[in-house]
CSV table of C-alpha atoms in Angstrom, one decimal:
chain,number,residue,atom,x,y,z
A,1,UNK,CA,-53.8,180.6,245.9
A,2,UNK,CA,-53.5,176.3,245.1
A,3,UNK,CA,-52.9,177.2,241.6
A,4,UNK,CA,-50.3,179.6,242.0
A,5,UNK,CA,-48.7,177.4,245.0
A,6,UNK,CA,-49.2,173.7,243.6
A,7,UNK,CA,-45.5,172.8,243.2
A,8,UNK,CA,-44.7,174.5,246.8
A,9,UNK,CA,-47.7,172.7,248.2
A,10,UNK,CA,-46.8,169.3,247.1
A,11,UNK,CA,-43.2,169.6,248.1
A,12,UNK,CA,-44.0,170.8,251.6
A,13,UNK,CA,-42.8,168.2,254.1
A,14,UNK,CA,-43.4,170.1,257.2
A,15,UNK,CA,-46.6,172.3,259.0
A,16,UNK,CA,-45.9,176.1,258.1
A,17,UNK,CA,-47.4,179.2,257.8
A,18,UNK,CA,-47.3,180.8,254.5
A,19,UNK,CA,-49.2,183.8,253.1
A,20,UNK,CA,-51.4,184.3,256.0
A,21,UNK,CA,-52.2,180.6,255.6
A,22,UNK,CA,-51.4,177.6,257.9
A,23,UNK,CA,-50.3,174.6,255.8
A,24,UNK,CA,-50.7,170.8,257.1
A,25,UNK,CA,-49.1,168.4,254.8
A,26,UNK,CA,-50.2,164.7,254.9
A,27,UNK,CA,-48.3,161.9,253.4
A,28,UNK,CA,-49.2,158.1,254.0
A,29,UNK,CA,-49.5,154.7,252.2
A,30,UNK,CA,-48.5,156.5,249.2
A,31,UNK,CA,-51.2,159.1,249.0
A,32,UNK,CA,-50.6,162.7,249.4
A,33,UNK,CA,-52.9,165.5,250.9
A,34,UNK,CA,-52.5,169.0,252.3
A,35,UNK,CA,-54.9,170.8,254.5
A,36,UNK,CA,-55.1,174.7,254.0
A,37,UNK,CA,-56.4,176.8,257.0
A,38,UNK,CA,-57.4,180.1,256.0
A,39,UNK,CA,-57.7,183.3,258.0
A,40,UNK,CA,-56.1,181.8,261.2
A,41,UNK,CA,-56.3,184.6,263.7
A,42,UNK,CA,-56.5,182.4,267.1
A,43,UNK,CA,-53.4,180.3,267.2
A,44,UNK,CA,-52.9,181.0,271.1
A,45,UNK,CA,-56.4,179.5,271.9
A,46,UNK,CA,-55.9,175.8,273.4
A,47,UNK,CA,-59.1,175.2,271.5
A,48,UNK,CA,-57.8,176.1,268.4
A,49,UNK,CA,-55.1,173.3,268.8
A,50,UNK,CA,-57.5,170.6,269.9
A,51,UNK,CA,-59.3,171.2,266.6
A,52,UNK,CA,-56.0,171.4,264.6
A,53,UNK,CA,-55.3,167.9,265.9
A,54,UNK,CA,-58.9,166.5,265.2
A,55,UNK,CA,-58.5,167.8,261.7
A,56,UNK,CA,-55.1,166.2,261.1
A,57,UNK,CA,-56.3,162.9,262.7
A,58,UNK,CA,-59.4,162.8,260.7
A,59,UNK,CA,-57.5,163.6,257.5
A,60,UNK,CA,-54.9,161.0,258.1
A,61,UNK,CA,-57.8,158.4,258.8
A,62,UNK,CA,-59.3,159.4,255.3
A,63,UNK,CA,-55.8,158.8,253.6
A,64,UNK,CA,-55.7,155.2,255.2
A,65,UNK,CA,-59.3,154.3,254.4
A,66,UNK,CA,-58.4,155.4,250.6
A,67,UNK,CA,-55.6,153.4,250.4
A,68,UNK,CA,-57.4,150.3,252.3
A,69,UNK,CA,-60.1,150.7,249.7
A,70,UNK,CA,-57.6,150.6,246.7
A,71,UNK,CA,-55.9,147.6,248.3
A,72,UNK,CA,-59.0,145.7,248.5
A,73,UNK,CA,-60.2,146.7,245.1
A,74,UNK,CA,-57.0,145.3,243.3
A,75,UNK,CA,-57.2,142.2,245.5
A,76,UNK,CA,-60.7,141.4,244.3
A,77,UNK,CA,-59.5,142.1,240.8
A,78,UNK,CA,-56.6,139.7,241.4
A,79,UNK,CA,-58.8,137.1,242.8
A,80,UNK,CA,-61.4,137.2,239.6
A,81,UNK,CA,-58.6,137.2,237.4
A,82,UNK,CA,-56.9,134.1,239.3
A,83,UNK,CA,-59.7,132.1,238.8
A,84,UNK,CA,-59.8,132.7,234.9
A,85,UNK,CA,-56.0,132.5,234.7
A,86,UNK,CA,-56.2,129.2,236.9
A,87,UNK,CA,-58.7,127.6,234.4
A,88,UNK,CA,-56.8,128.5,231.5
A,89,UNK,CA,-53.4,127.1,233.3
A,90,UNK,CA,-55.1,123.9,234.1
A,91,UNK,CA,-56.5,123.1,230.6
A,92,UNK,CA,-53.0,124.0,229.0
A,93,UNK,CA,-51.2,122.1,231.5
A,94,UNK,CA,-53.3,118.8,230.3
A,95,UNK,CA,-52.6,119.7,226.6
A,96,UNK,CA,-49.0,120.3,227.3
A,97,UNK,CA,-48.6,117.0,229.2
A,98,UNK,CA,-50.2,115.3,226.3
A,99,UNK,CA,-48.0,116.8,224.0
A,100,UNK,CA,-44.9,116.0,226.0
A,101,UNK,CA,-46.1,112.4,226.1
A,102,UNK,CA,-46.0,112.2,222.5
A,103,UNK,CA,-42.5,113.8,222.4
A,104,UNK,CA,-41.0,111.2,224.4
A,105,UNK,CA,-42.3,108.1,222.3
A,106,UNK,CA,-41.1,110.3,219.2
A,107,UNK,CA,-37.7,110.3,220.4
A,108,UNK,CA,-37.3,106.9,220.0
A,109,UNK,CA,-38.4,106.8,216.5
A,110,UNK,CA,-36.7,109.5,215.1
A,111,UNK,CA,-33.1,109.6,213.8
A,112,UNK,CA,-30.1,109.8,216.0
A,113,UNK,CA,-29.2,112.9,214.5
A,114,UNK,CA,-32.8,114.6,215.3
A,115,UNK,CA,-33.1,113.6,218.9
A,116,UNK,CA,-31.6,116.8,220.2
A,117,UNK,CA,-34.5,118.5,218.6
A,118,UNK,CA,-36.8,116.1,220.3
A,119,UNK,CA,-34.6,117.0,223.6
A,120,UNK,CA,-35.0,120.7,223.2
A,121,UNK,CA,-38.9,120.3,222.9
A,122,UNK,CA,-39.0,118.3,226.1
A,123,UNK,CA,-36.7,120.7,228.0
A,124,UNK,CA,-38.9,123.7,226.8
A,125,UNK,CA,-42.2,121.9,227.7
A,126,UNK,CA,-40.9,121.0,231.1
A,127,UNK,CA,-39.9,124.7,231.8
A,128,UNK,CA,-43.8,125.6,230.4
A,129,UNK,CA,-45.1,123.1,232.8
A,130,UNK,CA,-43.5,124.6,235.9
A,131,UNK,CA,-44.6,128.1,234.9
A,132,UNK,CA,-48.3,127.0,234.3
A,133,UNK,CA,-48.0,125.2,237.9
A,134,UNK,CA,-46.4,128.1,239.5
A,135,UNK,CA,-49.8,130.4,237.9
A,136,UNK,CA,-52.2,127.4,239.5
A,137,UNK,CA,-50.3,127.7,242.6
A,138,UNK,CA,-50.6,131.6,242.6
A,139,UNK,CA,-54.4,131.3,242.0
A,140,UNK,CA,-55.0,129.2,245.2
A,141,UNK,CA,-55.8,131.3,248.1
A,142,UNK,CA,-57.9,128.8,249.7
A,143,UNK,CA,-56.7,128.1,253.4
A,144,UNK,CA,-54.8,125.0,254.7
A,145,UNK,CA,-57.3,121.9,255.1
A,146,UNK,CA,-56.2,119.3,258.0
A,147,UNK,CA,-52.7,120.5,258.5
A,148,UNK,CA,-50.6,117.5,259.1
A,149,UNK,CA,-46.9,117.1,261.0
A,150,UNK,CA,-44.2,118.0,258.6
A,151,UNK,CA,-40.2,117.5,258.7
A,152,UNK,CA,-39.1,121.0,258.1
A,153,UNK,CA,-35.5,119.9,257.6
A,154,UNK,CA,-36.4,117.0,255.5
A,155,UNK,CA,-38.6,119.6,253.4
A,156,UNK,CA,-36.0,122.2,252.8
A,157,UNK,CA,-33.4,119.7,251.5
A,158,UNK,CA,-36.2,118.1,249.3
A,159,UNK,CA,-37.1,121.5,247.6
A,160,UNK,CA,-33.5,122.5,247.3
A,161,UNK,CA,-32.5,119.4,245.8
A,162,UNK,CA,-35.3,119.1,243.3
A,163,UNK,CA,-34.6,122.8,242.1
A,164,UNK,CA,-30.9,122.0,241.8
A,165,UNK,CA,-31.0,118.4,240.1
A,166,UNK,CA,-33.0,120.0,237.0
A,167,UNK,CA,-29.8,122.2,236.5
A,168,UNK,CA,-27.4,121.6,233.9
A,169,UNK,CA,-26.3,125.2,233.2
A,170,UNK,CA,-25.1,125.9,236.6
A,171,UNK,CA,-23.4,124.2,239.9
A,172,UNK,CA,-25.9,124.1,242.8
A,173,UNK,CA,-24.7,123.3,246.3
A,174,UNK,CA,-26.8,123.5,249.4
A,175,UNK,CA,-25.8,123.7,253.1
A,176,UNK,CA,-28.1,123.2,255.7
A,177,UNK,CA,-27.1,123.9,259.5
A,178,UNK,CA,-28.7,124.7,262.8
A,179,UNK,CA,-31.4,122.3,264.5
A,180,UNK,CA,-31.1,118.8,264.0
A,181,UNK,CA,-34.8,118.3,264.3
A,182,UNK,CA,-37.7,120.6,263.3
A,183,UNK,CA,-41.3,119.6,263.1
A,184,UNK,CA,-44.2,122.1,261.8
A,185,UNK,CA,-47.9,121.7,261.4
A,186,UNK,CA,-49.0,122.3,257.8
A,187,UNK,CA,-48.7,120.7,254.3
A,188,UNK,CA,-45.5,119.1,253.0
A,189,UNK,CA,-46.2,119.8,249.4
A,190,UNK,CA,-46.8,123.4,249.9
A,191,UNK,CA,-43.8,123.8,252.1
A,192,UNK,CA,-41.7,122.4,249.7
A,193,UNK,CA,-42.8,124.5,247.0
A,194,UNK,CA,-41.8,127.6,249.4
A,195,UNK,CA,-38.1,126.3,249.1
A,196,UNK,CA,-38.4,125.2,245.7
A,197,UNK,CA,-39.3,128.7,244.5
A,198,UNK,CA,-36.6,130.2,246.9
A,199,UNK,CA,-34.2,128.2,245.3
A,200,UNK,CA,-35.2,128.9,242.0
A,201,UNK,CA,-35.2,132.5,242.5
A,202,UNK,CA,-31.4,132.3,243.6
A,203,UNK,CA,-30.4,130.0,240.3
A,204,UNK,CA,-32.5,132.2,238.1
A,205,UNK,CA,-30.7,135.4,239.5
A,206,UNK,CA,-27.3,133.9,239.4
A,207,UNK,CA,-27.9,132.4,235.6
A,208,UNK,CA,-29.2,136.1,234.7
A,209,UNK,CA,-25.9,137.3,236.1
A,210,UNK,CA,-24.0,135.1,234.0
A,211,UNK,CA,-22.6,133.1,237.2
A,212,UNK,CA,-21.9,129.2,236.7
A,213,UNK,CA,-22.1,128.3,240.3
A,214,UNK,CA,-24.4,129.2,243.3
A,215,UNK,CA,-24.3,128.4,246.9
A,216,UNK,CA,-27.5,128.2,249.1
A,217,UNK,CA,-27.0,128.3,252.6
A,218,UNK,CA,-29.8,127.7,255.2
A,219,UNK,CA,-29.9,127.9,258.6
A,220,UNK,CA,-32.8,127.0,261.0
A,221,UNK,CA,-33.0,128.1,264.7
A,222,UNK,CA,-35.5,128.4,267.4
A,223,UNK,CA,-36.7,131.7,268.7
A,224,UNK,CA,-39.5,131.8,271.3
A,225,UNK,CA,-42.6,130.1,269.6
A,226,UNK,CA,-40.9,130.3,266.2
A,227,UNK,CA,-38.8,128.7,263.8
A,228,UNK,CA,-36.6,131.2,262.1
A,229,UNK,CA,-35.1,129.9,258.8
A,230,UNK,CA,-32.4,132.1,257.2
A,231,UNK,CA,-32.2,131.5,253.5
A,232,UNK,CA,-29.0,133.0,251.8
A,233,UNK,CA,-27.5,132.7,248.6
A,234,UNK,CA,-24.2,134.1,247.2
A,235,UNK,CA,-25.7,135.6,244.2
A,236,UNK,CA,-26.2,139.0,242.8
A,237,UNK,CA,-28.7,140.2,245.2
A,238,UNK,CA,-31.9,141.7,244.7
A,239,UNK,CA,-31.8,145.4,243.0
A,240,UNK,CA,-32.8,148.2,245.1
A,241,UNK,CA,-35.2,149.5,243.0
A,242,UNK,CA,-37.9,146.3,243.2
A,243,UNK,CA,-36.9,145.5,246.9
A,244,UNK,CA,-40.3,147.1,248.0
A,245,UNK,CA,-42.5,145.3,245.7
A,246,UNK,CA,-40.5,142.0,245.7
A,247,UNK,CA,-43.3,139.7,247.0
A,248,UNK,CA,-45.9,141.6,244.4
A,249,UNK,CA,-46.9,139.3,241.6
A,250,UNK,CA,-45.2,139.6,238.4
A,251,UNK,CA,-42.2,141.6,239.6
A,252,UNK,CA,-39.3,140.4,238.0
A,253,UNK,CA,-35.5,141.7,237.7
A,254,UNK,CA,-34.9,141.1,234.1
A,255,UNK,CA,-34.8,137.2,234.3
A,256,UNK,CA,-35.2,135.4,231.2
A,257,UNK,CA,-37.5,132.8,232.5
A,258,UNK,CA,-41.0,132.8,234.8
A,259,UNK,CA,-43.4,135.3,235.1
A,260,UNK,CA,-42.3,136.8,238.5
A,261,UNK,CA,-44.7,134.7,240.6
A,262,UNK,CA,-41.8,132.5,242.6
A,263,UNK,CA,-41.7,134.9,245.5
A,264,UNK,CA,-45.2,135.9,245.7
A,265,UNK,CA,-46.1,132.1,246.1
A,266,UNK,CA,-43.4,131.4,248.6
A,267,UNK,CA,-45.3,134.5,250.5
A,268,UNK,CA,-48.5,133.1,250.2
A,269,UNK,CA,-47.3,129.6,251.2
A,270,UNK,CA,-45.8,131.2,254.4
A,271,UNK,CA,-48.9,133.3,255.4
A,272,UNK,CA,-51.0,130.1,254.7
A,273,UNK,CA,-48.8,128.7,257.6
A,274,UNK,CA,-49.5,131.8,259.6
A,275,UNK,CA,-46.1,132.9,259.3
A,276,UNK,CA,-44.3,135.8,257.9
A,277,UNK,CA,-41.3,135.9,255.2
A,278,UNK,CA,-38.9,139.2,254.9
A,279,UNK,CA,-36.1,140.2,252.8
A,280,UNK,CA,-33.0,141.3,254.6
A,281,UNK,CA,-31.9,144.6,253.3
A,282,UNK,CA,-28.9,144.7,255.2
A,283,UNK,CA,-27.3,141.5,253.9
A,284,UNK,CA,-24.1,142.5,252.2
A,285,UNK,CA,-23.4,139.6,249.9
A,286,UNK,CA,-26.2,137.9,247.6
A,287,UNK,CA,-29.9,137.6,249.1
A,288,UNK,CA,-31.2,136.6,252.2
A,289,UNK,CA,-34.6,135.8,252.9
A,290,UNK,CA,-36.0,135.4,256.7
A,291,UNK,CA,-38.6,133.2,257.2
A,292,UNK,CA,-40.5,132.7,260.3
A,293,UNK,CA,-43.0,129.3,260.9
A,294,UNK,CA,-45.1,128.5,264.1
A,295,UNK,CA,-43.7,125.7,266.3
A,296,UNK,CA,-46.3,123.0,267.3
A,297,UNK,CA,-48.1,123.7,270.3
A,298,UNK,CA,-47.3,121.4,273.3
């Protein structure tokens, strides 16, 4: 019966009776199963419905447990990989810094017509340093130790400015509105990296789309015990086919630079501060991210 009707069973979306059998399709967390009850003769018995409900609940829990087990197995694999990659990135960063310092010295000693070659080396090296820093940030899953008071507005401004000042291929403007003062508990350098990565994500997407200008609009408001930060750009937006996996590592929409870790790191930073970040599917133009961070307790 299963072999003969495999396609019908897989496509089944609702409970149904078929060839004297009762079919219960279950789809949850990316997994699919179907319960087949054979020789059903007591459908009018209330106890039968209780048993049926119990069967559905049990099967559903099995699917959830399977999904959870797969999630933890994947997290463990990423953790082991992260430690190894972090060590490699740390050593590579040391060698790269050494190489760039020699390149800077070399620039003052080469003929004027060759300085552009050295500039190209320095520019590529800086991009590589940024990527190595991202890998190290991604690999660091340790919680925040000794949180401090952080000026959120100043951190947002600094992160966006840091990203835009390094650009010579695109014009970047930033507008911050909403609250005039907002303080949070956490780590300033981590929160700055959050907004650096969001800004760089917008810049890289605009560059990939052939744009020569991008505008970042950040609005900070209070919502109960939270600060709600709306981070919007006027770029091409995120392709629909990667929106569900947007915050997973190594997901990218074909940008020329980067490993697809920027938004993963942004999410890690927010989660370390006991907040959350989401992508707004309903934003008509560009990309809109909504970040919620806890306000300090009185």
